[in-house]
Amino acid sequence: MRFGRMRGENDNLDVGAEGAFLPSTVSVLLPAAVILGGYGLTYAWLALAGRGDGALARLCLIVLSLGGPFLIAHAVLRRFTARVDVMSHAVFVHTGFPRSEPYEIPYALIRRLTSSRGPVGRLTGSGMLVFELSTRQTICVADIARPSQAISVIGRRIEEVAERRLDTEIPVKTTLSAAIIAS
């Protein structure tokens, strides 16, 4: 398995459903929105109750002012860096921020491809693609929109590659196998 940039005769993505599978924007931003909304509502409740100067209110303000920008930046970076590119010869898997280099996975190495959905995935229709390779390595890409469609497209490509490999393999007849057949 090679790691690095795309290298091939034709690295252009296919047009239509078999091109790139991207993360769901809602599923990437929803956890940050829930966390920031929870701390914001807690601070608002404390301020309305007259306890806006207490330790818990200060904690809420610290999380909102320091943690909020980092949560939003992380979500935006994940949204724009994670993707699954389905090519004719391999799948390019970009697991997203903080990893910058993609995995190039030839179809022959994919042993099993599954989808996993958590509570956010059930709400937004997204999921995590789990690639189990014949090298005993597991590669996961989270928050992919339409994971079942990605599995069907990649599954078709795996079958096409397997059929092409079987069509090109010609059994070599040796004199021993010819002698066994003749007798």
PDB file of C-alpha atoms in Angstrom:
ATOM      1  CA  MET A   1       0.000   0.000   0.000  1.00  0.00           C
ATOM      2  CA  ARG A   2       1.393   3.377  -0.932  1.00  0.00           C
ATOM      3  CA  PHE A   3       0.901   6.453   1.137  1.00  0.00           C
ATOM      4  CA  GLY A   4       1.055   9.830  -0.519  1.00  0.00           C
ATOM      5  CA  ARG A   5      -0.304  11.855  -3.352  1.00  0.00           C
ATOM      6  CA  MET A   6      -2.317  10.477  -6.252  1.00  0.00           C
ATOM      7  CA  ARG A   7      -0.168   8.980  -8.964  1.00  0.00           C
ATOM      8  CA  GLY A   8      -1.622   7.325 -12.012  1.00  0.00           C
ATOM      9  CA  GLU A   9      -2.538   7.506 -15.625  1.00  0.00           C
ATOM     10  CA  ASN A  10      -5.876   9.179 -14.986  1.00  0.00           C
ATOM     11  CA  ASP A  11      -6.499  10.481 -11.487  1.00  0.00           C
ATOM     12  CA  ASN A  12      -9.645  12.391 -12.390  1.00  0.00           C
ATOM     13  CA  LEU A  13     -12.677  11.519 -10.322  1.00  0.00           C
ATOM     14  CA  ASP A  14     -15.637   9.887 -11.988  1.00  0.00           C
ATOM     15  CA  VAL A  15     -18.610  12.110 -12.674  1.00  0.00           C
ATOM     16  CA  GLY A  16     -21.725  11.440 -10.637  1.00  0.00           C
ATOM     17  CA  ALA A  17     -22.282   9.217  -7.638  1.00  0.00           C
ATOM     18  CA  GLU A  18     -19.012   7.328  -7.997  1.00  0.00           C
ATOM     19  CA  GLY A  19     -16.731  10.279  -7.396  1.00  0.00           C
ATOM     20  CA  ALA A  20     -15.911  11.687  -3.998  1.00  0.00           C
ATOM     21  CA  PHE A  21     -17.861  10.985  -0.835  1.00  0.00           C
ATOM     22  CA  LEU A  22     -17.638  13.945   1.532  1.00  0.00           C
ATOM     23  CA  PRO A  23     -18.546  14.449   5.188  1.00  0.00           C
ATOM     24  CA  SER A  24     -21.966  15.661   6.194  1.00  0.00           C
ATOM     25  CA  THR A  25     -21.685  19.293   7.287  1.00  0.00           C
ATOM     26  CA  VAL A  26     -24.408  18.902   9.895  1.00  0.00           C
ATOM     27  CA  SER A  27     -22.832  15.802  11.440  1.00  0.00           C
ATOM     28  CA  VAL A  28     -19.453  17.510  11.713  1.00  0.00           C
ATOM     29  CA  LEU A  29     -20.789  20.747  13.235  1.00  0.00           C
ATOM     30  CA  LEU A  30     -23.536  19.271  15.439  1.00  0.00           C
ATOM     31  CA  PRO A  31     -21.298  18.142  18.358  1.00  0.00           C
ATOM     32  CA  ALA A  32     -19.668  21.592  18.590  1.00  0.00           C
ATOM     33  CA  ALA A  33     -23.077  23.276  18.423  1.00  0.00           C
ATOM     34  CA  VAL A  34     -24.465  21.053  21.196  1.00  0.00           C
ATOM     35  CA  ILE A  35     -21.472  21.678  23.477  1.00  0.00           C
ATOM     36  CA  LEU A  36     -21.437  25.430  22.908  1.00  0.00           C
ATOM     37  CA  GLY A  37     -25.228  25.635  23.157  1.00  0.00           C
ATOM     38  CA  GLY A  38     -25.194  23.731  26.442  1.00  0.00           C
ATOM     39  CA  TYR A  39     -22.588  25.986  28.006  1.00  0.00           C
ATOM     40  CA  GLY A  40     -24.292  29.086  26.577  1.00  0.00           C
ATOM     41  CA  LEU A  41     -27.695  28.102  27.974  1.00  0.00           C
ATOM     42  CA  THR A  42     -26.144  27.250  31.342  1.00  0.00           C
ATOM     43  CA  TYR A  43     -24.480  30.658  31.500  1.00  0.00           C
ATOM     44  CA  ALA A  44     -27.704  32.417  30.455  1.00  0.00           C
ATOM     45  CA  TRP A  45     -29.660  30.542  33.144  1.00  0.00           C
ATOM     46  CA  LEU A  46     -27.035  31.440  35.763  1.00  0.00           C
ATOM     47  CA  ALA A  47     -27.016  35.099  34.685  1.00  0.00           C
ATOM     48  CA  LEU A  48     -30.826  35.300  34.841  1.00  0.00           C
ATOM     49  CA  ALA A  49     -30.803  33.645  38.273  1.00  0.00           C
ATOM     50  CA  GLY A  50     -28.394  36.288  39.584  1.00  0.00           C
ATOM     51  CA  ARG A  51     -25.387  33.962  39.778  1.00  0.00           C
ATOM     52  CA  GLY A  52     -23.559  35.275  36.708  1.00  0.00           C
ATOM     53  CA  ASP A  53     -20.473  36.102  38.760  1.00  0.00           C
ATOM     54  CA  GLY A  54     -19.999  32.656  40.352  1.00  0.00           C
ATOM     55  CA  ALA A  55     -17.410  29.971  39.639  1.00  0.00           C
ATOM     56  CA  LEU A  56     -19.721  27.920  37.399  1.00  0.00           C
ATOM     57  CA  ALA A  57     -20.577  30.985  35.311  1.00  0.00           C
ATOM     58  CA  ARG A  58     -16.881  31.774  34.923  1.00  0.00           C
ATOM     59  CA  LEU A  59     -16.243  28.183  33.831  1.00  0.00           C
ATOM     60  CA  CYS A  60     -18.983  28.500  31.202  1.00  0.00           C
ATOM     61  CA  LEU A  61     -17.450  31.740  29.910  1.00  0.00           C
ATOM     62  CA  ILE A  62     -13.981  30.172  29.737  1.00  0.00           C
ATOM     63  CA  VAL A  63     -15.289  27.197  27.758  1.00  0.00           C
ATOM     64  CA  LEU A  64     -17.269  29.473  25.433  1.00  0.00           C
ATOM     65  CA  SER A  65     -14.412  31.908  24.845  1.00  0.00           C
ATOM     66  CA  LEU A  66     -11.471  29.490  24.661  1.00  0.00           C
ATOM     67  CA  GLY A  67     -12.976  26.145  23.704  1.00  0.00           C
ATOM     68  CA  GLY A  68     -15.588  27.474  21.282  1.00  0.00           C
ATOM     69  CA  PRO A  69     -13.219  28.726  18.581  1.00  0.00           C
ATOM     70  CA  PHE A  70     -11.169  25.527  18.770  1.00  0.00           C
ATOM     71  CA  LEU A  71     -14.259  23.314  18.487  1.00  0.00           C
ATOM     72  CA  ILE A  72     -15.519  25.285  15.495  1.00  0.00           C
ATOM     73  CA  ALA A  73     -12.083  25.320  13.820  1.00  0.00           C
ATOM     74  CA  HIS A  74     -11.717  21.565  14.320  1.00  0.00           C
ATOM     75  CA  ALA A  75     -15.172  20.932  12.841  1.00  0.00           C
ATOM     76  CA  VAL A  76     -14.493  23.138   9.809  1.00  0.00           C
ATOM     77  CA  LEU A  77     -11.096  21.522   9.197  1.00  0.00           C
ATOM     78  CA  ARG A  78     -12.647  18.037   9.437  1.00  0.00           C
ATOM     79  CA  ARG A  79     -15.371  19.081   6.997  1.00  0.00           C
ATOM     80  CA  PHE A  80     -12.920  20.250   4.362  1.00  0.00           C
ATOM     81  CA  THR A  81     -10.223  17.580   4.746  1.00  0.00           C
ATOM     82  CA  ALA A  82     -12.079  14.259   5.125  1.00  0.00           C
ATOM     83  CA  ARG A  83     -13.192  12.474   1.958  1.00  0.00           C
ATOM     84  CA  VAL A  84     -13.275   9.141   0.163  1.00  0.00           C
ATOM     85  CA  ASP A  85     -12.263   9.288  -3.521  1.00  0.00           C
ATOM     86  CA  VAL A  86     -13.327   6.288  -5.601  1.00  0.00           C
ATOM     87  CA  MET A  87     -10.915   5.845  -8.517  1.00  0.00           C
ATOM     88  CA  SER A  88     -10.705   3.164 -11.170  1.00  0.00           C
ATOM     89  CA  HIS A  89      -7.657   1.465  -9.606  1.00  0.00           C
ATOM     90  CA  ALA A  90      -7.923   2.280  -5.891  1.00  0.00           C
ATOM     91  CA  VAL A  91      -9.762   4.142  -3.157  1.00  0.00           C
ATOM     92  CA  PHE A  92      -8.105   7.273  -1.799  1.00  0.00           C
ATOM     93  CA  VAL A  93      -9.111   7.725   1.821  1.00  0.00           C
ATOM     94  CA  HIS A  94      -8.498  11.085   3.460  1.00  0.00           C
ATOM     95  CA  THR A  95      -9.303  10.568   7.145  1.00  0.00           C
ATOM     96  CA  GLY A  96      -9.313  14.309   7.720  1.00  0.00           C
ATOM     97  CA  PHE A  97      -7.757  16.707  10.177  1.00  0.00           C
ATOM     98  CA  PRO A  98      -5.199  16.317  11.782  1.00  0.00           C
ATOM     99  CA  ARG A  99      -3.859  13.748   9.255  1.00  0.00           C
ATOM    100  CA  SER A 100      -2.895  15.380   5.966  1.00  0.00           C
ATOM    101  CA  GLU A 101      -1.759  12.470   3.788  1.00  0.00           C
ATOM    102  CA  PRO A 102      -4.316  10.144   2.178  1.00  0.00           C
ATOM    103  CA  TYR A 103      -4.269   6.366   2.163  1.00  0.00           C
ATOM    104  CA  GLU A 104      -4.243   4.738  -1.271  1.00  0.00           C
ATOM    105  CA  ILE A 105      -6.032   1.414  -0.929  1.00  0.00           C
ATOM    106  CA  PRO A 106      -6.045  -0.925  -3.950  1.00  0.00           C
ATOM    107  CA  TYR A 107      -9.330  -2.792  -4.257  1.00  0.00           C
ATOM    108  CA  ALA A 108      -7.570  -6.151  -3.933  1.00  0.00           C
ATOM    109  CA  LEU A 109      -6.470  -5.260  -0.379  1.00  0.00           C
ATOM    110  CA  ILE A 110      -9.966  -4.508   0.938  1.00  0.00           C
ATOM    111  CA  ARG A 111     -11.085  -7.537   2.920  1.00  0.00           C
ATOM    112  CA  ARG A 112     -14.194  -6.009   4.481  1.00  0.00           C
ATOM    113  CA  LEU A 113     -15.979  -2.658   4.274  1.00  0.00           C
ATOM    114  CA  THR A 114     -18.606  -1.728   6.846  1.00  0.00           C
ATOM    115  CA  SER A 115     -20.494   1.298   8.072  1.00  0.00           C
ATOM    116  CA  SER A 116     -20.991   2.319  11.668  1.00  0.00           C
ATOM    117  CA  ARG A 117     -23.542   4.893  12.828  1.00  0.00           C
ATOM    118  CA  GLY A 118     -23.732   6.652  16.157  1.00  0.00           C
ATOM    119  CA  PRO A 119     -26.522   8.886  17.471  1.00  0.00           C
ATOM    120  CA  VAL A 120     -25.398  11.868  15.369  1.00  0.00           C
ATOM    121  CA  GLY A 121     -25.147   9.637  12.297  1.00  0.00           C
ATOM    122  CA  ARG A 122     -28.686   8.370  12.787  1.00  0.00           C
ATOM    123  CA  LEU A 123     -29.950  11.952  13.015  1.00  0.00           C
ATOM    124  CA  THR A 124     -28.045  13.251   9.998  1.00  0.00           C
ATOM    125  CA  GLY A 125     -27.835  10.170   7.766  1.00  0.00           C
ATOM    126  CA  SER A 126     -24.053  10.026   7.986  1.00  0.00           C
ATOM    127  CA  GLY A 127     -21.736   7.332   9.259  1.00  0.00           C
ATOM    128  CA  MET A 128     -18.219   6.060   9.631  1.00  0.00           C
ATOM    129  CA  LEU A 129     -16.711   3.898   6.893  1.00  0.00           C
ATOM    130  CA  VAL A 130     -14.472   1.157   8.268  1.00  0.00           C
ATOM    131  CA  PHE A 131     -11.983  -0.398   5.827  1.00  0.00           C
ATOM    132  CA  GLU A 132     -10.536  -3.708   7.038  1.00  0.00           C
ATOM    133  CA  LEU A 133      -7.556  -4.621   4.878  1.00  0.00           C
ATOM    134  CA  SER A 134      -5.930  -7.963   4.190  1.00  0.00           C
ATOM    135  CA  THR A 135      -2.808  -6.543   5.872  1.00  0.00           C
ATOM    136  CA  ARG A 136      -4.784  -6.559   9.171  1.00  0.00           C
ATOM    137  CA  GLN A 137      -4.906  -2.772   9.162  1.00  0.00           C
ATOM    138  CA  THR A 138      -8.141  -0.893   9.856  1.00  0.00           C
ATOM    139  CA  ILE A 139      -8.781   2.573   8.412  1.00  0.00           C
ATOM    140  CA  CYS A 140     -11.793   4.593   9.562  1.00  0.00           C
ATOM    141  CA  VAL A 141     -13.309   7.716   8.012  1.00  0.00           C
ATOM    142  CA  ALA A 142     -15.890   9.415  10.210  1.00  0.00           C
ATOM    143  CA  ASP A 143     -18.938  11.557   9.355  1.00  0.00           C
ATOM    144  CA  ILE A 144     -19.233  10.508   5.695  1.00  0.00           C
ATOM    145  CA  ALA A 145     -22.577  11.428   4.145  1.00  0.00           C
ATOM    146  CA  ARG A 146     -24.373   8.533   2.402  1.00  0.00           C
ATOM    147  CA  PRO A 147     -22.135   5.724   3.739  1.00  0.00           C
ATOM    148  CA  SER A 148     -24.374   2.967   2.343  1.00  0.00           C
ATOM    149  CA  GLN A 149     -24.053   4.414  -1.155  1.00  0.00           C
ATOM    150  CA  ALA A 150     -20.269   4.599  -0.736  1.00  0.00           C
ATOM    151  CA  ILE A 151     -20.199   0.941   0.316  1.00  0.00           C
ATOM    152  CA  SER A 152     -22.235  -0.122  -2.724  1.00  0.00           C
ATOM    153  CA  VAL A 153     -20.047   1.874  -5.143  1.00  0.00           C
ATOM    154  CA  ILE A 154     -16.804   0.547  -3.656  1.00  0.00           C
ATOM    155  CA  GLY A 155     -18.273  -2.981  -3.548  1.00  0.00           C
ATOM    156  CA  ARG A 156     -19.044  -2.803  -7.270  1.00  0.00           C
ATOM    157  CA  ARG A 157     -15.487  -1.676  -7.973  1.00  0.00           C
ATOM    158  CA  ILE A 158     -14.091  -4.554  -5.892  1.00  0.00           C
ATOM    159  CA  GLU A 159     -16.202  -7.023  -7.910  1.00  0.00           C
ATOM    160  CA  GLU A 160     -15.094  -5.464 -11.218  1.00  0.00           C
ATOM    161  CA  VAL A 161     -11.425  -5.715 -10.246  1.00  0.00           C
ATOM    162  CA  ALA A 162     -11.883  -9.335  -9.126  1.00  0.00           C
ATOM    163  CA  GLU A 163     -13.609 -10.219 -12.428  1.00  0.00           C
ATOM    164  CA  ARG A 164     -10.843  -8.539 -14.436  1.00  0.00           C
ATOM    165  CA  ARG A 165      -8.228 -10.443 -12.458  1.00  0.00           C
ATOM    166  CA  LEU A 166     -10.014 -13.759 -13.065  1.00  0.00           C
ATOM    167  CA  ASP A 167     -10.390 -13.003 -16.777  1.00  0.00           C
ATOM    168  CA  THR A 168      -6.677 -12.302 -17.191  1.00  0.00           C
ATOM    169  CA  GLU A 169      -5.507 -15.389 -15.304  1.00  0.00           C
ATOM    170  CA  ILE A 170      -4.877 -18.253 -17.722  1.00  0.00           C
ATOM    171  CA  PRO A 171      -4.158 -21.626 -16.142  1.00  0.00           C
ATOM    172  CA  VAL A 172      -0.731 -22.925 -17.089  1.00  0.00           C
ATOM    173  CA  LYS A 173      -0.835 -26.562 -18.160  1.00  0.00           C
ATOM    174  CA  THR A 174       2.174 -28.591 -17.240  1.00  0.00           C
ATOM    175  CA  THR A 175       3.063 -32.001 -18.547  1.00  0.00           C
ATOM    176  CA  LEU A 176       2.110 -33.506 -15.194  1.00  0.00           C
ATOM    177  CA  SER A 177      -1.414 -32.033 -15.279  1.00  0.00           C
ATOM    178  CA  ALA A 178      -1.775 -33.100 -18.924  1.00  0.00           C
ATOM    179  CA  ALA A 179      -0.700 -36.629 -17.982  1.00  0.00           C
ATOM    180  CA  ILE A 180      -3.232 -36.745 -15.145  1.00  0.00           C
ATOM    181  CA  ILE A 181      -6.018 -35.581 -17.441  1.00  0.00           C
ATOM    182  CA  ALA A 182      -5.061 -38.130 -20.132  1.00  0.00           C
ATOM    183  CA  SER A 183      -5.129 -41.072 -17.731  1.00  0.00           C
TER     184      SER A 183
END
